[in-house]
Each structure stands twice: as C-alpha cells, then as structure tokens.
Amino acid sequence: MSFTKVCTLDDVWEGEMEAFTVNGQDILLVCAEGGDIKAFQGICPHQDIPLIEGKFDGKKVICRAHLWQFDACTGKGINPDDCALAAYPVKIDGEDILVETDGVEPLFAHT
Ligand code: FES
C-alpha cells in the first residue's frame, strides 16, 4: 500500500471536481457538500468519456454524454442504479491529498 500525493486541499474546493492522472490512472477528485474528498475513476463506466467534462452539483457527478448520474459520496450509480464508479482510498496529510491506486481498477457497465 502506498499513497501518492495528488494535490493540496487548496486545489479542490467544496462543490468542485478536478481531474488528475495518478500512476497512469485517470482519477476524478470531488469535494462533496460538507467537504468530504473522494477519488473516483475519471472515465465514465458507460463509454470512454472523461467525467470532468460533465457536471458536479455538490452531490452528484453527471456525465455529459448520456447524463448518467453518480453519488459523489459513494460513487454508486443513481441513474441508472446498476453501475458504479470505482473509488480510490484517499488520505489527507496536512494540506496534501493522497490517493492509493494499487489494486483499484475502473469499472465498466455493460448496459
Ligand atoms: S458515456 Fe457517460 S453516460 Fe454515456
């Protein structure tokens, strides 16, 4: 297990999302309402669309292509509800946001 520094808390404000490449993996950091920082796969599980091109309303990440919606706290699909974003473990160290990428693979839906 090793965590990699991605950015600092100043880079992702509450209600924002940012995209990063960490150890070759596309990662979406979201800071949901309440200030919780989560890291999810950066590519939509439906097709090959970066989620950073979509919208984030503080609670849901919405893909721009076909408007699939994901819970920003859990990564679980809201609509449709039979999909999910892979979540990466996140650690906050002082001002730094670190993510563990080992053993996490992006999920893809087959619907
Ligand atoms: S590619 Fe994201 S909803 Fe279709």
Coordinates of C-alpha atoms and ligand atoms in Angstrom, one line a residue:
M1 CA 0.0 0.0 0.0
S2 CA 1.4 3.3 -1.0
F3 CA -0.3 6.6 -1.3
T4 CA 0.6 9.1 -3.9
K5 CA 0.3 12.9 -3.4
V6 CA -2.2 14.2 -6.0
C7 CA -2.7 17.9 -5.0
T8 CA -3.4 20.0 -1.9
L9 CA -6.7 20.9 -0.3
D10 CA -6.5 24.3 -1.9
D11 CA -6.9 22.7 -5.4
V12 CA -10.4 21.2 -4.8
W13 CA -12.9 23.4 -3.1
E14 CA -16.2 22.2 -1.7
G15 CA -18.6 21.6 -4.6
E16 CA -15.8 21.2 -7.1
M17 CA -14.2 18.4 -9.0
E18 CA -10.8 18.1 -10.7
A19 CA -9.2 15.5 -12.9
F20 CA -5.7 14.1 -12.4
T21 CA -3.6 11.3 -13.7
V22 CA -2.0 9.3 -10.9
N23 CA 0.3 6.4 -11.6
G24 CA -1.1 6.3 -15.1
Q25 CA -4.8 6.2 -13.9
D26 CA -7.4 8.8 -14.7
I27 CA -8.8 10.0 -11.4
L28 CA -11.5 12.4 -10.5
L29 CA -11.3 14.1 -7.2
V30 CA -14.6 15.5 -5.9
C31 CA -15.2 17.6 -2.8
A32 CA -18.8 17.0 -2.0
E33 CA -21.0 19.3 0.1
G34 CA -19.7 19.0 3.6
G35 CA -16.1 19.0 2.5
D36 CA -15.6 15.2 2.1
I37 CA -12.9 14.5 -0.5
K38 CA -13.4 11.4 -2.6
A39 CA -11.4 9.9 -5.5
F40 CA -13.2 8.0 -8.3
Q41 CA -12.3 6.6 -11.7
G42 CA -12.1 9.6 -14.1
I43 CA -13.7 7.9 -17.1
C44 CA -17.4 7.2 -17.2
P45 CA -18.3 3.5 -16.8
H46 CA -20.6 3.7 -19.8
Q47 CA -18.3 4.8 -22.5
D48 CA -14.9 6.5 -22.9
I49 CA -15.9 9.9 -21.7
P50 CA -13.9 11.9 -19.1
L51 CA -16.3 12.7 -16.2
I52 CA -14.5 16.1 -15.7
E53 CA -16.3 17.2 -18.9
G54 CA -19.6 16.6 -17.1
K55 CA -21.2 18.5 -14.2
F56 CA -21.0 18.3 -10.4
D57 CA -23.7 19.8 -8.3
G58 CA -22.1 19.1 -4.9
K59 CA -23.9 15.8 -4.6
K60 CA -23.9 14.1 -7.9
V61 CA -21.4 13.8 -10.8
I62 CA -23.3 13.9 -14.1
C63 CA -21.7 12.6 -17.3
R64 CA -22.0 15.0 -20.2
A65 CA -22.6 12.3 -22.8
H66 CA -25.8 10.5 -21.7
L67 CA -26.3 12.1 -18.3
W68 CA -25.6 9.1 -16.1
Q69 CA -25.5 10.3 -12.5
F70 CA -23.3 9.1 -9.7
D71 CA -23.4 9.8 -5.9
A72 CA -20.4 11.9 -5.1
C73 CA -20.0 10.3 -1.7
T74 CA -20.1 6.7 -2.6
G75 CA -19.7 6.6 -6.4
K76 CA -22.8 4.5 -6.7
G77 CA -24.9 5.0 -9.8
I78 CA -28.1 7.0 -9.2
N79 CA -29.5 6.8 -12.7
P80 CA -29.0 4.2 -13.8
D81 CA -28.6 2.5 -10.4
D82 CA -26.9 -0.7 -11.6
C83 CA -23.5 0.9 -12.2
A84 CA -20.8 2.5 -10.0
L85 CA -17.6 4.4 -10.1
A86 CA -14.5 2.6 -8.7
A87 CA -13.4 4.5 -5.6
Y88 CA -9.8 5.0 -4.6
P89 CA -8.7 5.3 -1.0
V90 CA -8.0 8.9 0.0
K91 CA -5.7 10.1 2.8
I92 CA -5.3 13.7 3.9
D93 CA -1.9 14.5 5.3
G94 CA -1.8 18.1 6.5
E95 CA -2.7 20.1 3.4
D96 CA -1.9 17.2 1.0
I97 CA -4.4 14.9 -0.7
L98 CA -3.0 11.5 -1.3
V99 CA -4.6 8.6 -3.2
E100 CA -3.9 4.9 -3.3
T101 CA -4.1 3.5 -6.8
D102 CA -2.8 -0.1 -6.3
G103 CA -5.5 -2.7 -6.7
V104 CA -8.2 -0.4 -7.9
E105 CA -9.5 -0.9 -11.5
P106 CA -12.0 1.3 -13.2
L107 CA -15.5 -0.3 -13.6
F108 CA -17.4 -0.5 -16.8
A109 CA -21.0 -1.1 -17.3
H110 CA -22.4 -3.4 -19.9
T111 CA -25.7 -1.8 -20.3
Ligands
FES1 S1 -20.6 7.9 -21.6 FE1 -21.1 8.7 -19.6 S2 -23.3 8.4 -19.6 FE2 -22.7 7.6 -21.5

